[in-house]
CSV table of C-alpha atoms in Angstrom, one decimal:
chain,number,residue,atom,x,y,z
A,1324,MET,CA,-30.2,-3.4,-76.5
A,1325,GLY,CA,-29.4,-1.6,-79.4
A,1326,GLU,CA,-25.9,-2.2,-79.1
A,1327,PRO,CA,-24.2,-3.0,-82.7
A,1328,VAL,CA,-23.0,-6.2,-83.9
A,1329,ASN,CA,-19.7,-7.2,-84.7
A,1330,THR,CA,-20.3,-9.0,-87.7
A,1331,GLU,CA,-16.8,-9.5,-88.2
A,1332,VAL,CA,-16.6,-11.4,-85.1
A,1333,ILE,CA,-19.9,-13.5,-86.2
A,1334,LYS,CA,-18.2,-14.1,-89.6
A,1335,GLU,CA,-15.0,-15.7,-87.4
A,1336,ARG,CA,-17.1,-17.7,-85.5
A,1337,LEU,CA,-18.9,-19.3,-88.3
A,1338,ASP,CA,-15.7,-19.6,-90.8
A,1339,ALA,CA,-13.8,-21.3,-87.8
A,1340,ALA,CA,-17.5,-23.8,-87.2
A,1341,LYS,CA,-17.6,-24.6,-91.5
A,1342,SER,CA,-15.5,-28.0,-90.8
A,1343,ALA,CA,-15.9,-30.4,-93.8
A,1344,ARG,CA,-19.1,-32.1,-91.8
A,1345,MET,CA,-20.7,-28.3,-91.3
A,1346,LYS,CA,-20.7,-27.5,-95.0
A,1347,MET,CA,-21.9,-31.3,-95.8
A,1348,TRP,CA,-24.7,-30.4,-93.2
A,1349,LEU,CA,-25.9,-27.0,-94.3
A,1350,GLU,CA,-26.0,-28.7,-98.2
A,1351,LEU,CA,-27.6,-31.9,-97.3
A,1352,CYS,CA,-31.0,-31.1,-95.5
A,1353,ALA,CA,-33.4,-32.7,-97.5
A,1354,HIS,CA,-36.2,-31.5,-96.2
A,1355,CYS,CA,-38.0,-34.6,-95.5
A,1356,GLY,CA,-39.4,-33.7,-92.1
A,1357,LEU,CA,-37.7,-37.1,-90.4
A,1358,CYS,CA,-37.1,-35.1,-87.3
A,1359,ALA,CA,-39.9,-33.3,-86.9
A,1360,GLU,CA,-41.8,-36.1,-84.8
A,1361,SER,CA,-38.8,-36.9,-83.0
A,1362,CYS,CA,-38.6,-33.5,-81.2
A,1363,PHE,CA,-40.9,-32.7,-78.1
A,1364,PHE,CA,-41.1,-29.3,-78.5
A,1365,TYR,CA,-43.2,-29.9,-81.9
A,1366,LEU,CA,-45.2,-32.6,-80.6
A,1367,ALA,CA,-46.4,-30.5,-77.5
A,1368,HIS,CA,-47.1,-27.7,-79.9
A,1369,ASP,CA,-49.5,-29.6,-82.0
A,1370,LYS,CA,-47.0,-30.0,-84.7
A,1371,ASP,CA,-46.6,-26.5,-85.1
A,1372,PRO,CA,-43.9,-26.7,-88.3
A,1373,THR,CA,-42.4,-24.0,-86.8
A,1374,TYR,CA,-41.3,-26.1,-84.3
A,1375,MET,CA,-39.3,-28.8,-86.6
A,1376,PRO,CA,-35.6,-29.1,-85.7
A,1377,SER,CA,-34.2,-28.5,-89.7
A,1378,TYR,CA,-36.7,-25.5,-89.5
A,1379,LYS,CA,-34.9,-24.0,-86.4
A,1380,VAL,CA,-31.6,-24.8,-87.5
A,1381,ILE,CA,-31.9,-23.0,-90.7
A,1382,LYS,CA,-33.7,-20.2,-89.0
A,1383,THR,CA,-30.8,-19.8,-87.0
A,1384,LEU,CA,-27.3,-20.7,-88.4
A,1385,GLY,CA,-28.9,-21.2,-91.4
A,1386,GLU,CA,-29.7,-17.9,-91.8
A,1387,MET,CA,-26.1,-16.5,-90.2
A,1388,TYR,CA,-24.5,-18.7,-92.9
A,1389,LYS,CA,-26.7,-17.6,-95.8
A,1390,LYS,CA,-26.0,-13.6,-94.2
A,1391,LYS,CA,-22.0,-14.4,-94.3
A,1392,GLY,CA,-22.4,-13.4,-90.3
A,1393,LYS,CA,-24.4,-9.6,-91.5
A,1394,VAL,CA,-26.9,-10.1,-89.1
A,1395,SER,CA,-28.9,-7.5,-86.6
A,1396,ARG,CA,-29.1,-8.0,-83.0
A,1397,GLU,CA,-32.9,-8.4,-83.7
A,1398,PHE,CA,-31.9,-11.2,-85.5
A,1399,LEU,CA,-30.0,-12.5,-83.1
A,1400,GLU,CA,-32.9,-11.8,-80.0
A,1401,GLU,CA,-35.1,-13.8,-82.3
A,1402,THR,CA,-32.3,-16.5,-82.6
A,1403,LEU,CA,-31.8,-16.8,-78.7
A,1404,ASP,CA,-35.5,-17.5,-78.8
A,1405,ILE,CA,-35.4,-20.1,-81.0
A,1406,ALA,CA,-32.0,-21.8,-79.6
A,1407,TRP,CA,-32.6,-21.5,-76.8
A,1408,GLY,CA,-36.5,-21.1,-76.1
A,1409,LYS,CA,-37.5,-23.7,-78.4
A,1410,CYS,CA,-34.6,-26.4,-78.1
A,1411,THR,CA,-32.9,-28.0,-75.1
A,1412,VAL,CA,-30.1,-29.3,-77.7
A,1413,CYS,CA,-31.1,-33.0,-76.3
A,1414,ARG,CA,-29.8,-34.6,-79.6
A,1415,ARG,CA,-32.9,-36.8,-80.0
A,1416,CYS,CA,-33.4,-35.5,-83.7
A,1417,SER,CA,-29.9,-36.2,-84.7
A,1418,GLN,CA,-31.4,-39.7,-84.7
A,1419,PHE,CA,-33.8,-39.9,-87.0
A,1420,CYS,CA,-32.1,-37.5,-89.7
A,1421,PRO,CA,-31.4,-40.6,-92.4
A,1422,PHE,CA,-28.0,-37.9,-92.9
A,1423,GLY,CA,-27.2,-37.7,-89.4
A,1424,ILE,CA,-27.2,-34.0,-89.4
A,1425,ASP,CA,-26.3,-33.6,-85.8
A,1426,MET,CA,-29.2,-30.3,-85.0
A,1427,ALA,CA,-28.4,-30.0,-81.2
A,1428,LEU,CA,-24.5,-29.4,-82.5
A,1429,MET,CA,-26.0,-26.8,-84.7
A,1430,ILE,CA,-28.5,-25.5,-82.4
A,1431,SER,CA,-25.2,-25.3,-79.9
A,1432,THR,CA,-23.1,-23.2,-82.7
A,1433,ALA,CA,-25.7,-20.7,-83.0
A,1434,ARG,CA,-26.0,-20.3,-79.4
A,1435,GLY,CA,-22.6,-19.6,-79.2
A,1436,ILE,CA,-22.3,-17.1,-82.0
A,1437,CYS,CA,-25.2,-15.2,-79.8
A,1438,ASN,CA,-22.8,-15.3,-76.7
A,1439,THR,CA,-20.4,-13.4,-78.7
A,1440,GLN,CA,-22.8,-10.3,-78.8
A,1441,GLY,CA,-23.8,-10.6,-75.2
A,1442,VAL,CA,-27.0,-12.1,-76.6
A,1443,VAL,CA,-27.5,-15.0,-73.8
A,1444,PRO,CA,-31.0,-15.7,-71.6
A,1445,GLU,CA,-30.0,-14.0,-68.3
A,1446,GLY,CA,-29.9,-16.8,-65.9
A,1447,LEU,CA,-27.1,-18.3,-68.1
A,1448,GLN,CA,-25.4,-15.5,-67.9
A,1449,LYS,CA,-25.3,-14.9,-64.2
A,1450,ALA,CA,-24.0,-18.4,-63.9
A,1451,VAL,CA,-21.5,-18.2,-66.5
A,1452,ALA,CA,-20.1,-15.3,-63.8
A,1453,ASN,CA,-20.3,-17.4,-61.0
A,1454,TYR,CA,-18.1,-19.7,-62.3
A,1455,TRP,CA,-15.5,-17.3,-63.0
A,1456,ALA,CA,-16.0,-15.3,-59.3
A,1457,GLU,CA,-16.3,-18.9,-57.2
A,1458,GLY,CA,-15.7,-21.6,-59.7
A,1459,ASN,CA,-19.2,-22.7,-59.5
A,1460,GLN,CA,-22.8,-22.2,-61.1
A,1461,MET,CA,-23.9,-20.7,-57.8
A,1462,ALA,CA,-20.9,-18.7,-56.7
A,1463,MET,CA,-20.7,-20.9,-53.6
A,1464,THR,CA,-17.5,-19.8,-51.7
A,1465,LYS,CA,-14.7,-22.2,-50.7
A,1466,GLU,CA,-15.4,-21.7,-47.3
A,1467,ASP,CA,-19.1,-22.5,-47.5
A,1468,TRP,CA,-18.2,-25.2,-49.7
A,1469,LEU,CA,-16.0,-27.3,-47.1
A,1470,GLU,CA,-18.4,-25.8,-44.4
A,1471,THR,CA,-21.1,-27.6,-45.8
A,1472,CYS,CA,-19.0,-30.9,-46.2
A,1473,THR,CA,-17.7,-30.9,-42.6
A,1474,TRP,CA,-21.5,-30.7,-41.6
A,1475,MET,CA,-22.6,-33.5,-43.7
A,1476,GLU,CA,-20.1,-35.3,-42.1
A,1477,SER,CA,-20.9,-35.0,-38.6
A,1478,GLU,CA,-24.7,-35.3,-39.0
A,1479,THR,CA,-24.3,-38.4,-41.6
A,1480,GLY,CA,-21.4,-39.7,-38.9
A,1481,GLU,CA,-23.9,-39.9,-36.6
A,1482,GLU,CA,-25.9,-42.7,-38.2
A,1483,ILE,CA,-22.7,-44.4,-40.0
A,1484,ALA,CA,-20.3,-45.4,-37.6
A,1485,GLY,CA,-16.4,-43.8,-38.6
A,1486,LEU,CA,-18.1,-42.1,-41.6
A,1487,LYS,CA,-15.7,-39.8,-43.2
A,1488,ILE,CA,-16.0,-37.3,-45.9
A,1489,PRO,CA,-12.1,-37.0,-47.0
A,1490,MET,CA,-11.5,-33.7,-48.6
A,1491,ASP,CA,-8.1,-33.6,-50.8
A,1492,LYS,CA,-6.7,-36.8,-50.1
A,1493,GLU,CA,-4.2,-37.7,-52.4
A,1494,GLY,CA,-3.7,-40.7,-54.5
A,1495,ALA,CA,-7.4,-41.7,-54.0
A,1496,ASN,CA,-9.3,-44.2,-56.3
A,1497,ILE,CA,-12.3,-41.6,-56.8
A,1498,MET,CA,-12.5,-37.9,-56.7
A,1499,TYR,CA,-16.2,-37.4,-56.4
A,1500,THR,CA,-17.7,-34.1,-58.0
A,1501,VAL,CA,-21.0,-32.9,-57.5
A,1502,ASN,CA,-23.9,-30.7,-58.2
A,1503,ALA,CA,-23.6,-27.3,-57.0
A,1504,ARG,CA,-27.6,-27.2,-56.2
A,1505,GLU,CA,-26.4,-30.0,-54.4
A,1506,PRO,CA,-24.6,-28.5,-51.7
A,1507,MET,CA,-26.8,-25.8,-51.8
A,1508,TYR,CA,-30.0,-27.1,-51.7
A,1509,TYR,CA,-29.9,-30.7,-51.1
A,1510,PRO,CA,-26.4,-31.2,-48.8
A,1511,GLN,CA,-28.0,-34.4,-47.1
A,1512,ASP,CA,-27.1,-36.0,-50.8
A,1513,ILE,CA,-23.6,-35.3,-50.1
A,1514,GLY,CA,-23.9,-37.3,-46.7
A,1515,MET,CA,-25.9,-39.8,-49.1
A,1516,ALA,CA,-23.0,-40.6,-51.9
A,1517,ALA,CA,-20.4,-40.8,-48.3
A,1518,THR,CA,-22.8,-43.4,-47.2
A,1519,ILE,CA,-22.6,-45.7,-50.2
A,1520,PHE,CA,-18.7,-45.1,-50.7
A,1521,HIS,CA,-17.9,-45.9,-47.1
A,1522,ILE,CA,-20.2,-48.7,-46.9
A,1523,ALA,CA,-18.6,-50.2,-50.3
A,1524,GLY,CA,-15.3,-49.3,-48.6
A,1525,GLU,CA,-14.4,-47.0,-51.4
A,1526,ASP,CA,-10.9,-44.9,-51.2
A,1527,TRP,CA,-12.5,-41.8,-52.0
A,1528,THR,CA,-12.0,-37.8,-51.7
A,1529,MET,CA,-13.5,-34.6,-52.4
A,1530,SER,CA,-11.6,-31.4,-54.3
A,1531,SER,CA,-12.0,-28.2,-52.0
A,1532,GLU,CA,-11.6,-27.1,-55.8
A,1533,GLY,CA,-12.9,-27.6,-59.3
A,1534,TRP,CA,-15.9,-29.8,-57.2
A,1535,ASP,CA,-18.9,-28.9,-59.4
A,1536,ASP,CA,-19.1,-31.1,-62.4
A,1537,THR,CA,-22.2,-28.9,-63.9
A,1538,ASN,CA,-21.4,-26.9,-67.2
A,1539,LEU,CA,-23.7,-24.3,-67.8
A,1540,ALA,CA,-21.2,-22.3,-69.5
A,1541,MET,CA,-21.6,-25.1,-72.1
A,1542,PHE,CA,-25.4,-24.6,-72.5
A,1543,ALA,CA,-25.0,-20.6,-72.6
A,1544,GLY,CA,-22.4,-21.4,-75.5
A,1545,ASP,CA,-19.6,-19.5,-74.0
A,1546,THR,CA,-16.7,-21.7,-75.2
A,1547,LYS,CA,-14.1,-19.9,-72.8
A,1548,CYS,CA,-15.7,-20.6,-69.4
A,1549,MET,CA,-16.7,-23.9,-70.5
A,1550,THR,CA,-13.3,-24.8,-70.9
A,1551,HIS,CA,-12.3,-23.0,-67.2
A,1552,VAL,CA,-15.1,-24.9,-65.6
A,1553,VAL,CA,-13.7,-28.5,-67.2
A,1554,LYS,CA,-10.3,-27.6,-66.5
A,1555,GLN,CA,-10.7,-26.7,-63.0
A,1556,THR,CA,-11.9,-30.3,-62.2
A,1557,TYR,CA,-8.8,-31.8,-64.5
A,1558,ASP,CA,-6.3,-29.6,-62.7
A,1559,ALA,CA,-8.2,-30.7,-59.1
A,1560,ALA,CA,-7.7,-34.2,-60.2
A,1561,ILE,CA,-4.1,-33.8,-60.9
A,1562,ARG,CA,-2.7,-32.1,-58.5
A,1563,LEU,CA,-4.9,-34.6,-56.1
A,1564,LYS,CA,-2.9,-37.5,-58.1
A,1565,ALA,CA,-7.2,-39.5,-58.4
A,1566,LYS,CA,-7.4,-42.6,-60.2
A,1567,ASN,CA,-10.9,-41.8,-61.4
A,1568,ILE,CA,-13.2,-38.6,-61.5
A,1569,ALA,CA,-16.7,-39.5,-60.4
A,1570,ILE,CA,-19.7,-37.2,-61.2
A,1571,THR,CA,-22.9,-37.1,-59.5
A,1572,GLU,CA,-26.2,-38.3,-60.3
B,1193,MET,CA,-24.5,-44.2,-61.5
B,1194,GLU,CA,-21.3,-46.9,-63.3
B,1195,LEU,CA,-20.1,-46.9,-59.6
B,1196,PHE,CA,-23.2,-48.0,-58.1
B,1197,ALA,CA,-24.2,-50.8,-60.4
B,1198,LYS,CA,-20.5,-52.1,-59.9
B,1199,TYR,CA,-21.2,-51.9,-56.1
B,1200,LEU,CA,-24.6,-53.5,-56.3
B,1201,ARG,CA,-23.1,-56.4,-58.6
B,1202,GLU,CA,-20.2,-56.8,-56.8
B,1203,GLY,CA,-22.1,-57.6,-53.4
B,1204,ARG,CA,-20.3,-54.4,-51.8
B,1205,ILE,CA,-23.6,-52.9,-51.4
B,1206,LYS,CA,-26.7,-55.2,-50.8
B,1207,ILE,CA,-30.3,-54.1,-50.7
B,1208,ASP,CA,-32.6,-55.6,-47.7
B,1209,PRO,CA,-35.1,-57.7,-49.6
B,1210,GLU,CA,-38.0,-56.5,-47.0
B,1211,LYS,CA,-37.2,-52.5,-48.2
B,1212,ARG,CA,-37.4,-53.4,-51.9
B,1213,ILE,CA,-39.8,-50.7,-53.8
B,1214,LYS,CA,-43.2,-52.1,-53.7
B,1215,GLU,CA,-45.0,-49.1,-55.3
B,1216,ARG,CA,-44.7,-48.7,-59.8
B,1217,VAL,CA,-41.5,-47.3,-60.3
B,1218,THR,CA,-40.7,-45.9,-64.2
B,1219,TYR,CA,-37.3,-44.4,-65.6
B,1220,GLN,CA,-36.3,-41.3,-66.6
B,1221,ASP,CA,-33.1,-41.3,-69.0
B,1222,PRO,CA,-31.5,-38.2,-68.9
B,1223,CYS,CA,-30.4,-37.2,-72.5
B,1224,ASN,CA,-26.8,-36.8,-71.0
B,1225,LEU,CA,-26.8,-40.1,-69.5
B,1226,SER,CA,-28.4,-42.5,-72.0
B,1227,ARG,CA,-28.5,-40.7,-75.6
B,1228,SER,CA,-25.3,-38.9,-75.1
B,1229,GLY,CA,-23.2,-41.2,-72.3
B,1230,ASP,CA,-24.1,-45.0,-73.3
B,1231,LEU,CA,-25.3,-45.4,-69.6
B,1232,ALA,CA,-28.9,-46.6,-70.1
B,1233,GLU,CA,-28.5,-49.9,-69.2
B,1234,TYR,CA,-26.8,-49.0,-65.8
B,1235,GLY,CA,-30.0,-47.3,-64.7
B,1236,ARG,CA,-31.9,-50.6,-65.2
B,1237,GLU,CA,-29.3,-53.0,-63.0
B,1238,ILE,CA,-29.7,-50.4,-60.3
B,1239,ILE,CA,-33.2,-51.0,-60.7
B,1240,SER,CA,-33.3,-54.6,-60.9
B,1241,TYR,CA,-31.8,-54.8,-57.2
B,1242,LEU,CA,-33.9,-51.5,-56.1
B,1243,ALA,CA,-37.7,-52.4,-57.0
B,1244,ASP,CA,-40.5,-54.7,-57.7
B,1245,ASP,CA,-42.9,-53.6,-59.8
B,1246,PHE,CA,-40.9,-51.1,-62.7
B,1247,VAL,CA,-42.3,-50.0,-65.6
B,1248,GLU,CA,-40.4,-48.6,-69.0
B,1249,MET,CA,-41.7,-45.3,-70.4
B,1250,GLN,CA,-42.2,-45.4,-74.1
B,1251,PRO,CA,-40.0,-45.1,-76.0
B,1252,ASN,CA,-36.7,-45.3,-73.6
B,1253,ARG,CA,-33.6,-45.3,-73.1
B,1254,GLU,CA,-31.4,-43.7,-75.9
B,1255,HIS,CA,-34.7,-43.0,-77.9
B,1256,ASN,CA,-36.1,-41.4,-74.4
B,1257,HIS,CA,-37.7,-37.8,-74.6
B,1258,CYS,CA,-35.6,-34.8,-72.9
B,1259,CYS,CA,-37.6,-34.3,-69.9
B,1260,GLY,CA,-37.7,-30.5,-71.0
B,1261,GLY,CA,-35.8,-29.2,-68.3
B,1262,GLY,CA,-32.4,-29.9,-70.4
B,1263,GLY,CA,-30.1,-27.5,-72.1
B,1264,GLY,CA,-30.2,-24.4,-69.7
B,1265,PHE,CA,-33.9,-24.9,-69.2
B,1266,ILE,CA,-34.2,-24.8,-66.0
B,1267,PRO,CA,-31.4,-22.1,-65.1
B,1268,MET,CA,-33.1,-19.5,-67.7
B,1269,GLY,CA,-35.5,-19.6,-64.7
B,1270,PRO,CA,-39.2,-17.7,-64.3
B,1271,PRO,CA,-38.9,-16.2,-67.8
B,1272,PHE,CA,-39.2,-19.6,-69.6
B,1273,LYS,CA,-41.2,-21.5,-67.0
B,1274,ARG,CA,-44.0,-20.9,-68.5
B,1275,ARG,CA,-42.7,-22.6,-71.9
B,1276,ARG,CA,-40.7,-24.9,-69.6
B,1277,MET,CA,-44.2,-26.6,-68.7
B,1278,GLU,CA,-46.4,-26.3,-71.8
B,1279,SER,CA,-43.5,-28.4,-74.1
B,1280,GLY,CA,-42.8,-30.7,-70.9
B,1281,LYS,CA,-46.4,-32.0,-71.9
B,1282,VAL,CA,-45.1,-35.1,-73.5
B,1283,LYS,CA,-42.9,-36.2,-70.4
B,1284,ALA,CA,-45.8,-36.1,-68.4
B,1285,GLU,CA,-47.7,-37.8,-70.7
B,1286,GLN,CA,-45.3,-40.7,-71.1
B,1287,ILE,CA,-45.3,-40.9,-67.3
B,1288,ARG,CA,-48.6,-40.9,-66.7
B,1289,ALA,CA,-49.0,-44.4,-69.1
B,1290,THR,CA,-46.9,-45.8,-67.4
B,1291,GLY,CA,-48.8,-46.1,-64.1
B,1292,ALA,CA,-45.9,-45.3,-61.7
B,1293,THR,CA,-45.9,-43.2,-58.6
B,1294,LEU,CA,-42.5,-43.1,-58.2
B,1295,VAL,CA,-40.2,-41.6,-60.9
B,1296,ILE,CA,-36.5,-42.2,-60.6
B,1297,SER,CA,-33.9,-40.4,-62.7
B,1298,PRO,CA,-29.9,-39.9,-62.1
B,1299,CYS,CA,-30.2,-36.0,-62.9
B,1300,HIS,CA,-31.1,-33.1,-61.2
B,1301,ASN,CA,-32.5,-31.4,-63.8
B,1302,CYS,CA,-34.9,-33.9,-64.7
B,1303,PHE,CA,-35.4,-34.2,-61.0
B,1304,ASP,CA,-36.6,-30.6,-60.8
B,1305,GLN,CA,-38.5,-30.4,-64.2
B,1306,ILE,CA,-39.9,-33.8,-63.3
B,1307,ARG,CA,-41.5,-32.6,-60.0
B,1308,ASP,CA,-42.7,-29.4,-61.5
B,1309,LEU,CA,-44.9,-31.1,-64.5
B,1310,SER,CA,-46.1,-33.3,-61.5
B,1311,LYS,CA,-47.7,-30.5,-60.0
B,1312,GLU,CA,-48.6,-29.0,-63.6
B,1313,TYR,CA,-50.4,-32.0,-64.9
B,1314,ASP,CA,-51.4,-33.1,-61.5
B,1315,LEU,CA,-49.2,-36.6,-62.3
B,1316,GLY,CA,-49.3,-37.5,-58.5
B,1317,VAL,CA,-45.4,-38.4,-58.9
B,1318,LYS,CA,-42.4,-37.9,-56.8
B,1319,VAL,CA,-39.4,-38.1,-58.1
B,1320,LYS,CA,-36.3,-39.7,-56.4
B,1321,GLN,CA,-32.4,-40.2,-57.2
B,1322,PHE,CA,-30.6,-43.6,-57.1
B,1323,LYS,CA,-28.9,-42.3,-54.1
B,1324,GLU,CA,-31.9,-42.0,-52.1
B,1325,LEU,CA,-33.1,-45.0,-52.6
B,1326,ILE,CA,-30.0,-46.5,-52.4
B,1327,THR,CA,-29.5,-45.3,-49.0
B,1328,GLU,CA,-33.1,-46.4,-47.8
B,1329,THR,CA,-33.2,-49.5,-49.0
B,1330,MET,CA,-29.2,-50.5,-48.1
B,1331,ILE,CA,-28.3,-53.2,-45.4
B,1332,ILE,CA,-26.0,-51.2,-43.4
B,1333,PRO,CA,-23.5,-54.0,-41.7
B,1334,GLU,CA,-23.1,-54.1,-37.8
B,1335,GLU,CA,-19.9,-52.5,-37.3
B,1336,PHE,CA,-21.6,-49.6,-39.8
B,1337,GLN,CA,-24.1,-49.1,-36.9
B,1338,PRO,CA,-24.0,-46.6,-34.9
B,1339,LYS,CA,-22.3,-47.1,-31.5
B,1340,GLU,CA,-24.8,-46.0,-29.4
B,1341,GLU,CA,-27.5,-48.4,-30.4
B,1342,ALA,CA,-25.1,-51.4,-30.4
B,1343,ASP,CA,-24.5,-50.1,-26.5
B,1344,GLU,CA,-28.5,-50.5,-25.9
C-alpha cells in the first residue's frame, strides 16, 4: 500500500493493447445498455447500473486510456474491486453487444495492468507463486504427485483388474492432465479417469511435470506466468511424443 | 469430455441400463466449455446415455449464465465469498426452476460454486462430474472384474 505507481509501465501496456480492435471498441460503445441484462452480477443486484458490463469497462480500462496511464494506486484498488470482484470474465455480455465488443477481454486487460503494479487479489497471487515454485496452483511437489498417482493406481486396481496409471510413457495417444485440486482434495477423480481410459482401451499416459491444466495466472492477469504454465504442459507433451493432450473436467 | 462422448458413441464404454440415473438432472454449462470451447453438445450427448429425466436450465448452452465462481473468484477465497454467494443468486434460481436434484457439471469451479450455492440457497442439490457418473453406471466387462471375485 502507498507505493508509487509506475505509470510508464501502465502506458506501455495500454499502448501494446491498443490494437485496431481495441481502438474501435473504445470508440464504439453506444451506451445502448443491451449488455446490462446479460450480466448475472447486474441481475443479482437489482439491476444496479454500476454492475453493467459497459460501465465496468468504462470505469476501469476506459479511465486508464482516458488518463493515458496516469492513475493512482487508489484507482487501481477500485479497478481490482470491479475487475475481479464484479466480473468473472465469463464473456456472456460480448454475445449481446450489437457491436461485438469483447468486454471480458477489456476487463482482462485491466486486470493485467493492475497486476504490473502488484494490485491482485491475494488468493490469485498465491497461486501464481505456487506455479513458479512447483509448476501447479497447489504447490504440490513432484514426489507427492507421483505418490498420489501410485496410490490411486493400487487402490483402483483392487476394483478393476489390470488397471495401470502409466506415467511418462512415450508415444501415447493421450496425455491426460488434471486440475491440481484433484490430486490435492479429490484423488479418487484420477482413479475414475483411469478406470474409464483402461476399460475403453485407451493408450494414455500422465506426465510427472506440466500435469496441471488450470491457469489461474491467466485470471490473475500475469502474462509471464500464464505462458509458463501452458508451456510446461506443451513441453511435457513434446518430451513424451504424445499425440493429443486431454484435459480433465 | 469429447473423449467420454466418443467412448460412449463407439461403445467402448457401455452404460448399464439398470443403473441409469432416475432422479431429475440438469446441466451446468461451464463458460470455458460451452461458451468459449463450443463443446455444449457433447455434454448433452453424454447425458443421453446416463439419465432418464434431463431438464435444461433456461437459458442454456452458450447463453447459460456463469456459475458465479469463474474467472478466479473461488481461489480469491474468503474475502470474496459473500459477494460470490450474492451474485450466484441468478444461478441458484436457474437451478431451482428445473426441479432437478442432481446438477452435472464437468468443471471443478462450477462444482465447488454450485455446492456452496446449494447450501446458501437451500437448493438441496448434489453436484457431480461425468467421471463419477460414468464410473458409477458403466458396465465393467468380465475381463476387468477383480480376480478374487471371479475365483469365488
